[in-house]
Each structure stands twice: as structure tokens, then as C-alpha cells.
C-alpha positions in Angstrom: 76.4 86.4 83.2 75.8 90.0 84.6 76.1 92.6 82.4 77.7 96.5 82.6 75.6 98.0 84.7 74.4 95.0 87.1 78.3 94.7 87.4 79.0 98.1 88.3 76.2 98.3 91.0 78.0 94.9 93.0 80.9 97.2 93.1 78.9 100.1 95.0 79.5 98.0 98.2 83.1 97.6 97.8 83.5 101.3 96.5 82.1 102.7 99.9 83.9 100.0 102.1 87.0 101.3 100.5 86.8 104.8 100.7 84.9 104.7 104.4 87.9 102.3 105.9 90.6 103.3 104.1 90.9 106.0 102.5 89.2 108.1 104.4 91.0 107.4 107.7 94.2 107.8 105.5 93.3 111.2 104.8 92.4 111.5 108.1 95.8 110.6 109.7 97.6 112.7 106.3 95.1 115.9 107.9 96.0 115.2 111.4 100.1 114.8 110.5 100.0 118.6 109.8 98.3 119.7 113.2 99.9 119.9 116.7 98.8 119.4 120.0 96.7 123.0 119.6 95.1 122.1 116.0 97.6 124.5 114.1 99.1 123.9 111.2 102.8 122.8 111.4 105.8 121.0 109.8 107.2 120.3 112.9 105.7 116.5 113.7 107.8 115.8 110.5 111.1 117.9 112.1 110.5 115.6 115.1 110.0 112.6 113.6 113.0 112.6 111.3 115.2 113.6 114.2 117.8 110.9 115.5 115.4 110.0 118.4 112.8 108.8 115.5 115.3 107.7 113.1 116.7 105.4 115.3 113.7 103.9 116.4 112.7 103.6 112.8 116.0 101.3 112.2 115.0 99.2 115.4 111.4 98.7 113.9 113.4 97.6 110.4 115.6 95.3 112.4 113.3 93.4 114.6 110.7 93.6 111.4 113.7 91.7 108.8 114.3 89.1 112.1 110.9 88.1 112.4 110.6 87.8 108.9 113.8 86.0 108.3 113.0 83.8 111.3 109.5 82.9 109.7 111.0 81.8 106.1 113.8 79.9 107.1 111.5 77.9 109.3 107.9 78.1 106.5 110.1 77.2 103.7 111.5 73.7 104.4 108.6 73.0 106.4 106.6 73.4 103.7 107.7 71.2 101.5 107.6 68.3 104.3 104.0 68.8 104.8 103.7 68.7 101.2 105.2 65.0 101.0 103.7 63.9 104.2 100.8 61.3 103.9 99.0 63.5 106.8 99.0 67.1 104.7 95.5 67.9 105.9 96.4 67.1 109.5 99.5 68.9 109.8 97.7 72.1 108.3 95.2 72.2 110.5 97.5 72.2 113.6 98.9 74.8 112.1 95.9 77.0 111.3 94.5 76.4 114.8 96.1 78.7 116.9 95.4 81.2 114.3 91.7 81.1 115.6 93.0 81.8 119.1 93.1 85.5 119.6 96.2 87.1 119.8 96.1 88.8 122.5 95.3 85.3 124.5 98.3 83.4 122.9 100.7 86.5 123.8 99.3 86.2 127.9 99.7 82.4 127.3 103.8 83.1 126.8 103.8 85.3 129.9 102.1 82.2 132.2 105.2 80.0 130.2 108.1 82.1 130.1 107.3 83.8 133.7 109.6 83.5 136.4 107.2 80.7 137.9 106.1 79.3 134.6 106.2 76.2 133.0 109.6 76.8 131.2 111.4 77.9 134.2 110.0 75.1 136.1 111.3 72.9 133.7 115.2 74.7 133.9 114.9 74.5 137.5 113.8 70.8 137.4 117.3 69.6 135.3 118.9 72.1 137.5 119.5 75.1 135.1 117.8 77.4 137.3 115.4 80.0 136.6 116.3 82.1 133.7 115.2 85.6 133.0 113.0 84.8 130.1 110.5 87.8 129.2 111.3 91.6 128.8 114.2 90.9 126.3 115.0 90.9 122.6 114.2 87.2 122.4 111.3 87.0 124.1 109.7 89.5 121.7 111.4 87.8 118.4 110.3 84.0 119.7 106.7 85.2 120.5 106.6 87.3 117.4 107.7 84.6 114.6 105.6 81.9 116.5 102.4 84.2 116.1 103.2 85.1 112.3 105.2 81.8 111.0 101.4 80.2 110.0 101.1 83.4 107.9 104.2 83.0 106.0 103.9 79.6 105.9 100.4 79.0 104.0 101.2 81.5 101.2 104.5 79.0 100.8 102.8 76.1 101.3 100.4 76.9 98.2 102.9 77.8 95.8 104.8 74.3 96.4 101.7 72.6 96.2 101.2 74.2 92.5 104.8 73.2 91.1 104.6 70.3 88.6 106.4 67.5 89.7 107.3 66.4 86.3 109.4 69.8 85.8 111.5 68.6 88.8 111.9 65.0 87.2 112.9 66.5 84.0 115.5 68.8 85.5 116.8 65.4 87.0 116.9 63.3 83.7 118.8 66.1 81.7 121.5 65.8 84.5 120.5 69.0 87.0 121.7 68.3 90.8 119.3 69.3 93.8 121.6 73.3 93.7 120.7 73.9 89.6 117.3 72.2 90.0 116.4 74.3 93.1 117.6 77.4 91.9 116.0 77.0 88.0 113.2 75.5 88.9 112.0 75.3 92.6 112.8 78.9 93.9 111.2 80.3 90.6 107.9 78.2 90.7 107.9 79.1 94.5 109.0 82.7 94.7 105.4 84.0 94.3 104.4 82.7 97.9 107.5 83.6 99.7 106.8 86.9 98.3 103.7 87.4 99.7 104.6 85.7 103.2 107.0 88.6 103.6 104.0 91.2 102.8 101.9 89.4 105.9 104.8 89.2 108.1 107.0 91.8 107.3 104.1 95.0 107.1 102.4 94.3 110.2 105.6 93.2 112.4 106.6 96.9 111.6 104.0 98.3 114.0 103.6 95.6 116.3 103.1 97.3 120.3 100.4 95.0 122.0 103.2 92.4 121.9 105.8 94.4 122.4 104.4 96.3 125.7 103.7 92.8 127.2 106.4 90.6 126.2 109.3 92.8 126.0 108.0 95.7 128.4 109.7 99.0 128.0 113.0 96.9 126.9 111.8 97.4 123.2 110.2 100.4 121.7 109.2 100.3 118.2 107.3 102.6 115.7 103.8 100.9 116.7 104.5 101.2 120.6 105.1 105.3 119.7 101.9 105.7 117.8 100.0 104.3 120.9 102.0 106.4 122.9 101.2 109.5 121.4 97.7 108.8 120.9 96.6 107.4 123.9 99.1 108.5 126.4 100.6 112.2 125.4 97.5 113.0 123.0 99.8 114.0 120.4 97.8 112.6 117.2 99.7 115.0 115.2 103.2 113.2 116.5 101.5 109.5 116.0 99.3 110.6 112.4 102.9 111.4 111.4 105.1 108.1 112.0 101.7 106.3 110.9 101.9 108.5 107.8 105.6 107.0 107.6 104.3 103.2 108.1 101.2 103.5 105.2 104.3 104.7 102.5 106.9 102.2 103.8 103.9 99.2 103.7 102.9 100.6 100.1 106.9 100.3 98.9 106.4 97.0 100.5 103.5 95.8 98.7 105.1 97.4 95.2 108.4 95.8 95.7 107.0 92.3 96.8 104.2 92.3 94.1 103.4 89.1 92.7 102.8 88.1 89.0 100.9 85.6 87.0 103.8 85.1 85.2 106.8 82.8 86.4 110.4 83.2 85.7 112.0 79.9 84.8 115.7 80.0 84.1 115.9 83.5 83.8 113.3 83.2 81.1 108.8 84.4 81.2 
């Protein structure tokens, strides 16, 4: 339809998106990793940050990260494939989807009014005569808000591999005398893996530097690799500390993305 040239000029836009919002501002944070608080040159944000202060933040980051993501595909995967048998598909999507229009930072102040110490869940506790429990600032305050916020993003990717699987290959594993364990792990898993893959890529990458959440949910109980780059930038104006771990972050999420990359092609069987 377009030829060569027509086709190269479409690109022009997409060319200077890409090197205007992102690789220029990861040069940018590459430049500013080398400078400290002065503007000098220096290896020492990178002495500092592998230090065991940093290093064990970076395994808390990791941990909480794998939970939320773990959380999210034990819940999207079997859930999936109910809303792919339901008669009401279309409706059950959409109530999912919805509160992904909501801004985030609304549904995370929502959680506070609910899990406060005068909120509706504590109400609740006190009503059946629990009593009020000490709900936000902790680990699982953070991980429930967390995997409710990103569980529509690991679901969807799930949801639309299932959708694709042929039914007949399912039936056929059946008729040649398969149980629900060979059939799943031949068949389903293998037809399916490409959209759990990339549900960990949209959870896992940006749970890594979560802070927005983390500040207001879990306080100062939690701090993570994305509650240290605001830190540095916007409390200690260290850029040269918070270029660095964000440095850290852009090769970890690029491992990620290698590791987790999806293919046309489908193993089935242990066969392409």
C-alpha cells in the first residue's frame, strides 16, 4: 500500500518519540549516575549502592516484587479461565477493567478510608466483636493493595491467551486417554504460557519501583528501591545516588523483558 520511502517517513514520529522519552532520559540518568552531589565525576554512587545497606533493600524490592506477582497469577490464572466459560464474559471484563480507569493514586487513598482505624473494615471487626485491628503500615497492607491494583494487568494478558486455545486440542488430548495433569501440562500451560509471560513483565517490572503506594499504605514500615530514588531526588538531592539504583532498575527490567520474551511460536509437548 505505502511504499519505501512513504514508510520510512511514518516512522520519523516514532523515531523522535523514542529517542526524546527514552533514550534520552536514559542517558540522562546513565550521565547523572557518574556525578555527585557537587557535579564531579565519581564511582562512588556505585560503591554506595552495592554496599549492604542497598543490597539489602534490593532483596526486599525482589521479594515483595515475586509476592505481588505470585499473588496476581495464582489469582488471574484460574480466574481466567472461568470468565472464559461464563455466559457473561463481556460483563465480568468490564468490572474488571473499570477500576483500571480510576487513578491510582485515588484507589490507594480509597484503602486508607477502608483499612483506617475508623474505616469500614475495622468497623465491620468491631461490629462481630473482633475489634479494631491494625490494618495499614504493614507488609500486608502494601502486598493486598499492591496485587489488587496490578491483578487486572496480569489477568488480561492471561485471559487472551485462553481465549486463543483451540478447544478441539483439549478434546483430542481427552479421546487419546490424557487426564486433566497430562492435558494441562501438554497442552494448556503451553498454549497459555505466552500471556502468563507477559503478565509477569506488567506486574513484576513496575512493582519493583513502586513508592507512591508504598509511602502511603505501608509508611516508613517498607522501603524499597522506588521509595529510595524519590528520596534521593526529591528529599536529599542526590540525583547521582537515585540515577544510580534507577540505572540498576532499567538493566534488571531489560533482563526481565529478555527472559520473559514472548514468541510466535508455541511449544506443544516439548515440540515447535
Amino acid at each position: 500500500m505505502f511504499n519505501k520511502k512513504t514508510r520510512s517517513l511514518f516512522m520519523i514520529p516514532y523515531v523522535m518519540w523514542m529517542l526524546l522519552f527514552v533514550v534520552f532520559p536514559i542517558l540522562l540518568i546513565v550521565y547523572y549516575s557518574f556525578r555527585d552531589i557537587d557535579g564531579n565525576f565519581t564511582f562512588a554512587n556505585y560503591k554506595i549502592f552495592f554496599s549492604s545497606t542497598y543490597v539489602l533493600m534490593t532483596l526486599y524490592s525482589f521479594w515483595y516484587a515475586f509476592l505481588i506477582t505470585l499473588i496476581c497469577l495464582v489469582i488471574s490464572y484460574p480466574l481466567a479461565f472461568a470468565i472464559n466459560k461464563s455466559k457473561h464474559k463481556e460483563l465480568l471484563l468490564l468490572l474488571i477493567i473499570l477500576p483500571t480507569w480510576i487513578n491510582i493514586l485515588l484507589k490507594t487513598y480509597a484503602f486508607l478510608g477502608l483499612f483506617g482505624e475508623y474505616g469500614t473494615i475495622n468497623s465491620f471487626l468491631e461490629y462481630i466483636g473482633i475489634g479494631t485491628q491494625s490494618l495499614l503500615f504493614n507488609s500486608f497492607s502494601f502486598v493486598f493493595v499492591s496485587s489488587y491494583i496490578f491483578l487486572p494487568f496480569m489477568l488480561l494478558p492471561i485471559y487472551n491467551s485462553v481465549v486463543g486455545i483451540n478447544r478441539n486440542l483439549i478434546e483430542a488430548s481427552y479421546d487419546l486417554g490424557a487426564d486433566f495433569k497430562t492435558t494441562f501440562r501438554k497442552i494448556i500451560f503451553p498454549l497459555s504460557i505466552n500471556g502468563v509471560k507477559t503478565g509477569i513483565q506488567v506486574t513484576f517490572i513496575p512493582a519493583l519501583s513502586l513508592f507512591m503506594i508504598t509511602r502511603l499504605i505501608a509508611g516508613n514500615k517498607i522501603i524499597n528501591l522506588g521509595t529510595a530514588i524519590e528520596e534521593h531526588f526529591l528529599v536529599t538531592q542526590n540525583w547521582g545516588l537515585g540515577s544510580t539504583i534507577a540505572v540498576f532498575l532499567t538493566v534488571v527490567m531489560g533482563i526481565i523483558m529478555i527472559v520473559t520474551n514472548t514468541k510466535d511460536k508455541v511449544s506443544i509437548g516439548g515440540r515447535k
